[in-house]
């Protein structure tokens, strides 16, 4: 497999077994050291490193970092004492008798050498520089690992899906705009001037059509597109592992997805205990202040609404009061508590109330003096604190207060170093509401209809069995058959049972305030398809960039994407997006005027 | 794997082993027959058919074609004499005691029943109707097979590429416009008003960057886009199996590709003999009048330029005269020969000269009388004909004449029924010219530069070793290190050794008439990357839709794509492309006027 026109072996195949044999290698000059007239080259290829010894000064002279060379030579054991235990090839070296320079390298904008990887001198430049020279950034071993891991994970997922009887189907990416809550990227259609394709936000409707088509088990690593304002960890195009099954219910899909997730993690050596635990959406909010709770640590929120039901403290006279424990927080300096206030305000809260249980048993902090005697006396027990701890409070509307406490909980864990990237705490979140209010300030999706209700997931989500007959009478409390898979506080994916009957679909659209005309215009083809024998079906999709980043322990999804975009959708490498020529513009048909041309 | 909330077994799992057992099945009513108060339903699912017997008229009454039902019942042997040998489940049937209608179906626009598949009553409607109801069209067993085969082929290719050490890498699809000879689809960039992304015609430059990045062996099933005028067997978006390797030469890539192709064909039970034969581009043109010769049959062109060098016949006083034998063609009626003239004129030729070797030994046909006595006498031997044959001639410029004869050759074979879809004749075509003339009338690509030369493949193709120093002095004769893989007269794919040195790349661009400024503007990032140690690299891509269509024996690539576009890029199913709202248009930024906004 290694043997090509340029090499007999990869670097890491050069082991003691080959001592005395001639080999030809090809790769990059990772590092060069000179010692007593002898040059030592770390030759790097896709597999790793091997040391090359060059006794001939003439031969060694031209070689610089990142030159591409072909080396012919003889393998020998390194002199005693010179072995490198950190290297797979550390017992041997190749004594070169021919070196061809296949390509030279200018001085590098930043160092990529393996040897420097964990040393402080290997200070990476800013991300724009890394992206501009992405082909160099990707040479770094950490990035090589990420790219390789992503490929391995895809293989593992596919192998498992194959075992489970899935068919891989590619769906088109130049489609009709569909209503999924974000802005579409659009493509002018030259052959139909004035008309546009949309790039898919997901293959949602197409995969549902595949179920109507009798494919029964479909999957695809699907490219998806959302034209959203730039946020740190979003990309305008992204990949999802998209799956859909016919003749199944929620349990079937969850069991299938667990098999796939376990196979993916197994590809990197991790065993995930199945079945994965479940938590209801309501419990997740109550206990962790999040619909994607990080369960690598405990420290559940404590609800104190009842506890403070007769409080004299105006702030706590609220529909919800809750707290989160700051273990050992009593010794925190005042200015750090002030910083917490700023942190909370940046998140849109008014502030962050707290009390301190001093080591001497005294209750301190700005809130303490506002509480009644009885409230002060019982508080430590009510929140499960001990002397030396502190407690943060939130009071106000239930959901936003819980979300604030949930964020505090994660921030505390982060600062305490509890968030280990190589520990994985999975959970299913289930029993979601079917709808949510369109005026929810914490929500970044665009409502698809004109009512005060929008879909919690999307308009094609099936109401749960108990609510089939009544969801439109009580949209606030109606529940859906949907499920999110959460890992370490990230929503890795989610799915639902889909509506497969046009009567139910019509009623859901009615709640969303989508008129039959709009529905027909936007996805009439799906409603039409449901008239010809649509099987019950359900599915799930994993956000693949996030899933890879989680397993890779990468801070950003950009570290697991070969060529990601920078802020604003720019590509510092190629300069995209860019102006187009007048001729090109004319051809797109965007300036087509039907009156003029008719 | 079959067991879900709706079924215990798939249809074809119901065999004699289950006689006496209770099963629950789910699927579509493929066909219903009634006989003596008993209803017989062919229940169809993804696996196939099984017969369901319903003794209860009440239970049977509502069931119609394509209803989705869940059936619970007991498996029994069919009564003796009622077995169906054509069916895997033909020895058994399921006696139903519960049937739930999961979804109804309106009357169908066309029949999809398995039973009708090969019967004349199953007349398929026009393609626009099939595409409008694609979810029904895909239920037909022939289409189910195609979709499944495509998935199986992808798995086979991936498994082989994995063995060969390849890494799957996804490359972006919102990129900078690159020069590959066709029109780009473009996407307005809202966040950079007035700027546009292009959808990739191929990941060519990105995969070359991955080589510079040290990935060494890359593959991807890549979505590609070309905004071309509609032609019968083109799609605006299509898939290619894209592969690239570093530190390899042409032989390495061809050997790798052969392994992959053999594995793909093996997935459908075919053994391909390796290595695959090779033919030079010149030989392919000379012998078969095509750069993608169909080698399922012989009947090579015969060059007669020398033979007619002193001819009195003006038409044959040409730089090239050639012929192709029409075996047994002497008995062809005159009006059919006239139809051949029309056929040739439709292809842009002036006509199609021919002679007939009558059974009585006489030389007939319009051309015969124009030839000299000697020419007439020796002709039969010169073209290898026998009495009873006919011969078609072409005379004129070498290449266009050969292409005409090549088309005649294939048309003759087609009419003679020699083109068997389940026979596969592979060949490599090698030794291509590096450049071709921009004024070639048979070429549909757009020249990328401003000279009379354009690339035969693309501007990143390496000149062959013999021509490295001189290709720019003699562009007409310069050869390249490139190769096409051809099957049954179709170009299944092609590739080349790439230029990895910026000096050679500069010289090629110069021949193409691309100025350094243009080069820098369009793909300066690639030239820049070559400055930092680019390894020698080469690759290949298979047109995946065509490859699947070949193995599936499908007439059109549209039969192996789940949701293809119709003519003009229209999608009869969803109505794409479609107008967008004024608000959406405003958001795209296409009407951005820098002077107005500054």
Short mmCIF file of C-alpha atoms in Angstrom, two decimals, chain A residues 130-570:
data_model
loop_
_atom_site.label_atom_id
_atom_site.label_comp_id
_atom_site.label_asym_id
_atom_site.label_seq_id
_atom_site.Cartn_x
_atom_site.Cartn_y
_atom_site.Cartn_z
CA UNK A 130 -4.06 29.87 9.87
CA UNK A 131 -6.96 29.88 7.43
CA UNK A 132 -5.08 31.85 4.78
CA UNK A 133 -2.35 29.20 4.87
CA UNK A 134 -4.71 26.36 5.65
CA UNK A 135 -2.55 23.94 3.64
CA UNK A 136 0.23 24.59 6.16
CA UNK A 137 -2.05 24.60 9.20
CA UNK A 138 -3.37 21.19 8.15
CA UNK A 139 0.18 19.79 8.14
CA UNK A 140 0.30 20.17 11.91
CA UNK A 141 -0.12 16.76 13.56
CA UNK A 142 -3.08 17.93 15.65
CA UNK A 143 -4.98 18.89 12.51
CA UNK A 144 -3.92 15.73 10.67
CA UNK A 145 -5.39 13.77 13.57
CA UNK A 146 -8.67 15.68 13.41
CA UNK A 147 -9.05 15.15 9.67
CA UNK A 148 -8.23 11.47 10.02
CA UNK A 149 -10.56 11.03 12.98
CA UNK A 150 -13.41 12.63 11.04
CA UNK A 151 -12.90 10.14 8.23
CA UNK A 152 -12.70 7.23 10.68
CA UNK A 153 -15.91 8.35 12.38
CA UNK A 154 -17.71 8.53 9.04
CA UNK A 155 -16.59 5.03 8.24
CA UNK A 156 -17.73 3.73 11.61
CA UNK A 157 -21.14 5.34 11.25
CA UNK A 158 -21.58 4.00 7.73
CA UNK A 159 -20.54 0.49 8.68
CA UNK A 160 -23.09 0.44 11.49
CA UNK A 161 -25.85 1.93 9.34
CA UNK A 162 -25.13 -0.68 6.73
CA UNK A 163 -25.55 -3.43 9.33
CA UNK A 164 -28.85 -1.84 10.29
CA UNK A 165 -30.13 -2.04 6.73
CA UNK A 166 -29.85 1.59 5.69
CA UNK A 167 -29.50 2.80 2.11
CA UNK A 168 -27.34 5.82 1.37
CA UNK A 169 -29.22 8.25 -0.87
CA UNK A 170 -27.94 11.57 -2.15
CA UNK A 171 -30.56 14.31 -2.26
CA UNK A 172 -30.33 17.45 -4.40
CA UNK A 173 -28.86 20.69 -3.07
CA UNK A 174 -30.47 23.01 -5.59
CA UNK A 175 -34.02 22.85 -4.35
CA UNK A 176 -37.07 24.89 -3.59
CA UNK A 177 -36.89 27.12 -0.56
CA UNK A 178 -38.46 25.36 2.43
CA UNK A 179 -39.57 26.70 5.78
CA UNK A 180 -37.10 25.66 8.41
CA UNK A 181 -36.58 28.74 10.44
CA UNK A 182 -33.40 30.21 9.00
CA UNK A 183 -32.53 32.27 5.95
CA UNK A 184 -31.83 30.42 2.72
CA UNK A 185 -28.85 30.85 0.47
CA UNK A 186 -30.27 31.23 -3.01
CA UNK A 187 -28.92 30.55 -6.51
CA UNK A 188 -30.22 32.37 -9.57
CA UNK A 189 -31.46 30.01 -12.29
CA UNK A 190 -30.07 31.25 -15.58
CA UNK A 191 -32.36 29.06 -17.67
CA UNK A 192 -35.48 30.36 -15.90
CA UNK A 193 -34.65 34.06 -15.55
CA UNK A 194 -36.04 35.64 -12.40
CA UNK A 195 -36.23 32.27 -10.65
CA UNK A 196 -33.97 30.92 -7.95
CA UNK A 197 -32.97 27.69 -6.33
CA UNK A 198 -32.40 27.51 -2.59
CA UNK A 199 -29.60 25.56 -0.96
CA UNK A 200 -31.14 23.17 1.58
CA UNK A 201 -31.15 23.97 5.27
CA UNK A 202 -31.54 20.23 5.65
CA UNK A 203 -32.88 17.41 3.46
CA UNK A 204 -35.95 17.24 5.74
CA UNK A 205 -38.69 17.21 3.12
CA UNK A 206 -36.67 15.16 0.68
CA UNK A 207 -36.02 12.45 3.21
CA UNK A 208 -39.68 12.37 4.10
CA UNK A 209 -40.42 11.92 0.40
CA UNK A 210 -37.97 9.01 0.35
CA UNK A 211 -40.07 7.40 3.08
CA UNK A 212 -43.20 7.90 0.96
CA UNK A 213 -41.15 6.37 -1.87
CA UNK A 214 -40.66 3.18 0.12
CA UNK A 215 -36.92 3.48 0.76
CA UNK A 216 -37.67 2.68 4.44
CA UNK A 217 -34.19 3.29 5.85
CA UNK A 218 -32.25 6.22 4.47
CA UNK A 219 -29.07 7.93 5.54
CA UNK A 220 -26.76 10.54 4.11
CA UNK A 221 -23.95 12.77 5.25
CA UNK A 222 -25.81 15.79 3.97
CA UNK A 223 -24.40 19.21 3.25
CA UNK A 224 -26.69 21.85 4.72
CA UNK A 225 -26.72 25.62 4.37
CA UNK A 226 -27.98 28.45 6.56
CA UNK A 227 -27.46 32.09 5.81
CA UNK A 228 -27.24 33.32 9.38
CA UNK A 229 -25.37 36.18 10.90
CA UNK A 230 -21.95 35.07 11.93
CA UNK A 231 -21.62 33.42 15.30
CA UNK A 232 -18.48 31.98 16.77
CA UNK A 233 -19.24 28.34 16.23
CA UNK A 234 -21.50 28.35 13.19
CA UNK A 235 -20.59 27.81 9.56
CA UNK A 236 -22.67 28.84 6.53
CA UNK A 237 -22.33 25.30 5.23
CA UNK A 238 -22.19 22.33 7.53
CA UNK A 239 -22.64 18.58 7.49
CA UNK A 240 -25.26 16.51 9.19
CA UNK A 241 -25.57 12.76 9.44
CA UNK A 242 -29.15 12.52 8.34
CA UNK A 243 -31.23 9.40 8.99
CA UNK A 244 -34.86 8.48 8.47
CA UNK A 245 -36.85 5.27 8.92
CA UNK A 246 -40.31 4.13 7.93
CA UNK A 247 -42.60 1.90 10.04
CA UNK A 248 -40.91 2.92 13.26
CA UNK A 249 -41.72 4.85 16.40
CA UNK A 250 -39.60 7.02 18.68
CA UNK A 251 -38.12 4.03 20.52
CA UNK A 252 -36.95 2.40 17.29
CA UNK A 253 -35.13 5.53 16.16
CA UNK A 254 -33.52 6.11 19.53
CA UNK A 255 -32.29 2.51 19.72
CA UNK A 256 -30.87 2.78 16.19
CA UNK A 257 -29.18 6.10 16.87
CA UNK A 258 -27.58 4.72 20.04
CA UNK A 259 -26.02 1.91 18.03
CA UNK A 260 -24.62 4.39 15.56
CA UNK A 261 -23.28 6.75 18.23
CA UNK A 262 -21.68 3.87 20.12
CA UNK A 263 -20.01 2.68 16.90
CA UNK A 264 -18.68 6.18 16.22
CA UNK A 265 -17.17 6.54 19.68
CA UNK A 266 -15.81 3.00 19.49
CA UNK A 267 -13.83 4.10 16.43
CA UNK A 268 -11.75 6.20 18.82
CA UNK A 269 -11.61 3.52 21.50
CA UNK A 270 -14.44 4.66 23.78
CA UNK A 271 -17.15 2.31 25.02
CA UNK A 272 -20.46 4.03 25.55
CA UNK A 273 -22.83 2.34 27.98
CA UNK A 274 -26.17 1.65 26.31
CA UNK A 275 -28.99 2.45 26.60
CA UNK A 276 -28.23 6.12 27.01
CA UNK A 277 -30.04 7.76 29.95
CA UNK A 278 -33.05 9.95 29.34
CA UNK A 279 -34.31 13.11 30.90
CA UNK A 280 -37.49 14.96 30.10
CA UNK A 281 -37.23 18.45 28.74
CA UNK A 282 -38.97 19.75 31.86
CA UNK A 283 -36.58 17.94 34.21
CA UNK A 284 -33.60 19.18 32.20
CA UNK A 285 -34.80 22.73 32.60
CA UNK A 286 -35.66 22.30 36.30
CA UNK A 287 -32.48 20.49 37.32
CA UNK A 288 -29.91 21.89 34.94
CA UNK A 289 -31.41 25.07 33.54
CA UNK A 290 -30.78 23.84 30.02
CA UNK A 291 -32.39 21.76 27.31
CA UNK A 292 -28.91 20.39 26.65
CA UNK A 293 -27.58 19.71 30.12
CA UNK A 294 -23.94 18.95 30.75
CA UNK A 295 -24.02 15.83 32.92
CA UNK A 296 -20.30 15.43 33.42
CA UNK A 297 -20.93 16.92 36.84
CA UNK A 298 -23.85 17.30 39.26
CA UNK A 299 -24.72 20.45 41.16
CA UNK A 300 -28.39 20.57 40.22
CA UNK A 301 -30.38 23.74 40.48
CA UNK A 302 -32.44 24.10 43.65
CA UNK A 303 -35.93 25.50 43.27
CA UNK A 304 -36.79 27.90 46.07
CA UNK A 305 -40.08 29.32 44.80
CA UNK A 306 -41.95 27.69 47.63
CA UNK A 307 -39.25 28.46 50.14
CA UNK A 308 -39.53 32.16 49.41
CA UNK A 309 -43.30 32.23 48.89
CA UNK A 310 -43.76 34.70 51.82
CA UNK A 311 -40.47 36.52 51.42
CA UNK A 312 -40.23 40.22 52.29
CA UNK A 313 -37.53 40.53 49.57
CA UNK A 314 -39.25 42.11 46.56
CA UNK A 315 -36.83 40.56 44.03
CA UNK A 316 -37.71 37.06 45.21
CA UNK A 317 -41.47 37.70 44.96
CA UNK A 318 -41.37 36.10 41.53
CA UNK A 319 -43.00 33.21 39.62
CA UNK A 320 -39.77 31.31 40.03
CA UNK A 321 -36.83 31.52 42.42
CA UNK A 322 -33.94 29.13 42.09
CA UNK A 323 -30.37 28.74 43.19
CA UNK A 324 -27.16 27.04 42.24
CA UNK A 325 -24.47 26.15 44.73
CA UNK A 326 -20.97 27.59 44.42
CA UNK A 327 -18.99 24.98 46.34
CA UNK A 328 -16.21 26.63 48.38
CA UNK A 329 -17.26 29.98 46.98
CA UNK A 330 -17.25 31.76 50.31
CA UNK A 331 -13.62 32.74 49.95
CA UNK A 332 -14.22 34.42 46.60
CA UNK A 333 -13.10 38.06 46.70
CA UNK A 334 -15.77 40.71 46.36
CA UNK A 335 -14.45 41.94 43.01
CA UNK A 336 -14.89 38.46 41.54
CA UNK A 337 -18.52 38.49 42.65
CA UNK A 338 -18.76 41.88 40.94
CA UNK A 339 -17.35 40.32 37.79
CA UNK A 340 -20.10 37.70 37.98
CA UNK A 341 -22.62 40.55 37.88
CA UNK A 342 -21.08 41.78 34.65
CA UNK A 343 -21.04 38.26 33.27
CA UNK A 344 -24.77 37.94 34.01
CA UNK A 345 -25.55 41.34 32.50
CA UNK A 346 -23.74 40.37 29.31
CA UNK A 347 -26.14 37.46 29.11
CA UNK A 348 -29.11 39.82 29.36
CA UNK A 349 -29.86 39.32 33.06
CA UNK A 350 -30.26 42.20 35.51
CA UNK A 351 -27.61 40.76 37.76
CA UNK A 352 -26.84 37.72 39.84
CA UNK A 353 -27.98 37.65 43.46
CA UNK A 354 -25.83 35.61 45.84
CA UNK A 355 -25.19 34.84 49.48
CA UNK A 356 -22.08 33.54 51.18
CA UNK A 357 -22.04 30.98 53.99
CA UNK A 358 -18.92 32.16 55.78
CA UNK A 359 -16.63 29.66 57.50
CA UNK A 360 -17.75 31.11 60.84
CA UNK A 361 -21.38 30.26 60.07
CA UNK A 362 -22.43 33.80 59.27
CA UNK A 363 -24.66 34.52 56.26
CA UNK A 364 -23.17 37.32 54.16
CA UNK A 365 -23.58 38.96 50.78
CA UNK A 366 -25.89 41.71 49.49
CA UNK A 367 -29.02 39.55 49.49
CA UNK A 368 -28.69 38.29 53.05
CA UNK A 369 -29.95 41.41 54.76
CA UNK A 370 -33.15 41.43 52.67
CA UNK A 371 -34.29 38.02 53.87
CA UNK A 372 -36.47 37.26 56.86
CA UNK A 373 -34.97 35.70 59.95
CA UNK A 374 -36.57 32.34 59.14
CA UNK A 375 -35.37 32.43 55.53
CA UNK A 376 -31.83 33.12 56.66
CA UNK A 377 -31.97 30.36 59.24
CA UNK A 378 -33.14 27.61 56.89
CA UNK A 379 -31.33 28.62 53.74
CA UNK A 380 -28.21 26.54 54.16
CA UNK A 381 -30.22 23.40 54.46
CA UNK A 382 -32.64 24.39 51.71
CA UNK A 383 -29.86 24.79 49.17
CA UNK A 384 -27.69 21.97 50.50
CA UNK A 385 -24.77 24.26 51.32
CA UNK A 386 -22.10 24.02 53.98
CA UNK A 387 -20.05 26.69 55.68
CA UNK A 388 -17.53 27.96 53.15
CA UNK A 389 -19.91 27.75 50.17
CA UNK A 390 -21.73 30.46 48.28
CA UNK A 391 -25.02 30.36 46.39
CA UNK A 392 -26.21 32.23 43.29
CA UNK A 393 -29.89 33.03 42.83
CA UNK A 394 -32.14 33.85 39.93
CA UNK A 395 -35.73 35.04 40.25
CA UNK A 396 -38.26 35.92 37.61
CA UNK A 397 -39.97 34.06 34.78
CA UNK A 398 -39.30 30.36 35.17
CA UNK A 399 -37.60 29.60 31.90
CA UNK A 400 -35.26 32.56 31.61
CA UNK A 401 -34.31 32.30 35.28
CA UNK A 402 -33.51 28.63 34.90
CA UNK A 403 -31.45 29.29 31.80
CA UNK A 404 -29.41 31.86 33.72
CA UNK A 405 -28.78 29.45 36.58
CA UNK A 406 -27.95 26.74 34.09
CA UNK A 407 -25.30 28.97 32.55
CA UNK A 408 -23.91 29.78 36.01
CA UNK A 409 -23.76 26.07 36.78
CA UNK A 410 -21.67 25.37 33.66
CA UNK A 411 -19.46 28.40 34.18
CA UNK A 412 -18.71 27.30 37.76
CA UNK A 413 -17.78 23.84 36.55
CA UNK A 414 -15.63 25.25 33.79
CA UNK A 415 -13.73 27.45 36.25
CA UNK A 416 -13.36 24.53 38.63
CA UNK A 417 -11.82 22.45 35.83
CA UNK A 418 -14.59 19.87 35.93
CA UNK A 419 -15.22 19.84 32.16
CA UNK A 420 -12.88 17.15 30.94
CA UNK A 421 -12.92 16.91 27.13
CA UNK A 422 -12.25 13.17 27.16
CA UNK A 423 -15.17 12.33 29.42
CA UNK A 424 -18.46 11.92 27.60
CA UNK A 425 -21.81 12.27 29.33
CA UNK A 426 -24.63 11.46 26.93
CA UNK A 427 -28.31 11.90 27.57
CA UNK A 428 -31.49 11.87 25.59
CA UNK A 429 -33.77 14.82 26.20
CA UNK A 430 -37.37 13.76 25.56
CA UNK A 431 -40.94 14.95 25.99
CA UNK A 432 -40.51 18.30 24.32
CA UNK A 433 -43.33 20.78 23.93
CA UNK A 434 -44.74 20.73 20.38
CA UNK A 435 -44.78 24.51 20.12
CA UNK A 436 -43.01 27.48 21.61
CA UNK A 437 -43.91 31.14 21.68
CA UNK A 438 -42.67 33.20 18.76
CA UNK A 439 -41.68 36.00 21.13
CA UNK A 440 -39.18 33.87 23.03
CA UNK A 441 -36.15 36.15 23.38
CA UNK A 442 -33.78 33.21 23.83
CA UNK A 443 -34.69 31.81 20.51
CA UNK A 444 -32.72 32.54 17.39
CA UNK A 445 -34.92 30.82 14.85
CA UNK A 446 -37.33 32.71 12.69
CA UNK A 447 -41.00 31.88 13.10
CA UNK A 448 -42.32 30.21 9.98
CA UNK A 449 -45.95 31.28 10.34
CA UNK A 450 -47.97 34.23 11.51
CA UNK A 451 -49.27 33.08 14.89
CA UNK A 452 -47.84 33.43 18.37
CA UNK A 453 -46.81 29.78 18.15
CA UNK A 454 -43.94 28.34 16.23
CA UNK A 455 -42.58 24.79 16.14
CA UNK A 456 -40.18 23.71 18.85
CA UNK A 457 -38.46 21.49 16.26
CA UNK A 458 -40.10 21.93 12.85
CA UNK A 459 -43.60 21.95 11.39
CA UNK A 460 -43.43 18.26 10.46
CA UNK A 461 -43.10 17.00 14.04
CA UNK A 462 -45.80 14.59 15.23
CA UNK A 463 -47.78 15.50 18.37
CA UNK A 464 -47.44 12.80 21.01
CA UNK A 465 -50.24 10.22 21.07
CA UNK A 466 -51.98 11.85 24.04
CA UNK A 467 -52.20 15.14 22.20
CA UNK A 468 -53.18 14.03 18.69
CA UNK A 469 -56.78 15.10 19.18
CA UNK A 470 -56.25 18.21 21.28
CA UNK A 471 -52.92 19.84 20.44
CA UNK A 472 -54.57 22.68 18.56
CA UNK A 473 -56.87 23.46 21.49
CA UNK A 474 -53.99 23.82 23.93
CA UNK A 475 -50.80 24.59 22.00
CA UNK A 476 -49.08 25.80 25.15
CA UNK A 477 -49.07 22.39 26.80
CA UNK A 478 -49.12 20.06 23.80
CA UNK A 479 -46.20 17.65 23.66
CA UNK A 480 -44.44 16.11 20.70
CA UNK A 481 -42.73 12.83 19.86
CA UNK A 482 -39.30 14.33 19.58
CA UNK A 483 -35.91 13.74 21.11
CA UNK A 484 -32.53 15.40 21.27
CA UNK A 485 -29.24 13.62 21.86
CA UNK A 486 -27.03 15.69 24.13
CA UNK A 487 -23.36 15.23 24.96
CA UNK A 488 -21.40 17.32 27.42
CA UNK A 489 -23.83 20.20 27.22
CA UNK A 490 -23.99 20.21 23.43
CA UNK A 491 -26.99 19.32 21.35
CA UNK A 492 -25.35 16.71 19.16
CA UNK A 493 -28.51 16.02 17.25
CA UNK A 494 -32.21 15.62 17.38
CA UNK A 495 -35.18 14.18 15.65
CA UNK A 496 -38.82 13.36 15.82
CA UNK A 497 -41.62 11.20 14.66
CA UNK A 498 -42.97 12.95 11.56
CA UNK A 499 -46.51 13.67 10.63
CA UNK A 500 -47.51 11.29 7.83
CA UNK A 501 -51.18 12.22 7.60
CA UNK A 502 -52.29 15.33 5.75
CA UNK A 503 -55.15 16.01 8.20
CA UNK A 504 -52.77 16.29 11.16
CA UNK A 505 -50.30 18.29 9.09
CA UNK A 506 -53.07 20.74 8.13
CA UNK A 507 -53.98 21.28 11.79
CA UNK A 508 -50.37 21.89 12.83
CA UNK A 509 -49.92 24.42 10.05
CA UNK A 510 -53.10 26.11 11.20
CA UNK A 511 -51.69 26.55 14.73
CA UNK A 512 -48.52 28.00 13.22
CA UNK A 513 -50.57 30.50 11.27
CA UNK A 514 -49.49 29.17 7.89
CA UNK A 515 -52.35 29.58 5.44
CA UNK A 516 -53.25 26.73 3.09
CA UNK A 517 -52.09 28.93 0.20
CA UNK A 518 -48.69 29.49 1.81
CA UNK A 519 -48.40 25.82 2.71
CA UNK A 520 -49.26 24.82 -0.80
CA UNK A 521 -46.79 27.28 -2.25
CA UNK A 522 -43.95 26.22 0.02
CA UNK A 523 -44.38 22.47 0.44
CA UNK A 524 -47.56 21.51 -1.30
CA UNK A 525 -45.61 18.66 -2.87
CA UNK A 526 -45.18 17.05 0.56
CA UNK A 527 -48.87 17.40 1.43
CA UNK A 528 -49.67 16.00 -2.00
CA UNK A 529 -47.33 13.05 -1.42
CA UNK A 530 -49.15 12.24 1.82
CA UNK A 531 -52.25 11.51 -0.27
CA UNK A 532 -50.68 8.43 -1.87
CA UNK A 533 -49.92 6.12 1.03
CA UNK A 534 -47.30 7.62 3.32
CA UNK A 535 -45.95 5.22 5.92
CA UNK A 536 -45.44 6.28 9.53
CA UNK A 537 -41.86 7.48 9.74
CA UNK A 538 -39.37 9.12 12.05
CA UNK A 539 -35.78 10.18 11.95
CA UNK A 540 -32.87 11.95 13.48
CA UNK A 541 -29.90 14.01 12.38
CA UNK A 542 -26.54 14.50 14.05
CA UNK A 543 -24.71 17.77 13.63
CA UNK A 544 -21.58 16.19 12.25
CA UNK A 545 -19.10 19.02 12.73
CA UNK A 546 -20.08 19.28 16.40
CA UNK A 547 -20.03 15.50 16.84
CA UNK A 548 -16.51 15.29 15.45
CA UNK A 549 -15.36 18.27 17.53
CA UNK A 550 -16.69 16.56 20.67
CA UNK A 551 -14.84 13.30 20.07
CA UNK A 552 -11.71 15.12 18.86
CA UNK A 553 -11.73 17.34 21.94
CA UNK A 554 -11.54 20.36 19.63
CA UNK A 555 -12.52 23.75 20.95
CA UNK A 556 -14.06 24.83 17.68
CA UNK A 557 -15.82 23.04 14.85
CA UNK A 558 -13.42 24.93 12.58
CA UNK A 559 -10.68 22.61 13.82
CA UNK A 560 -12.46 19.58 12.38
CA UNK A 561 -13.38 21.10 9.00
CA UNK A 562 -10.72 21.02 6.29
CA UNK A 563 -11.56 24.43 4.81
CA UNK A 564 -13.89 26.37 7.12
CA UNK A 565 -15.04 29.93 6.63
CA UNK A 566 -13.87 32.74 8.88
CA UNK A 567 -16.15 35.42 10.30
CA UNK A 568 -18.72 36.89 7.95
CA UNK A 569 -18.47 33.82 5.72
CA UNK A 570 -15.11 34.91 4.32
#
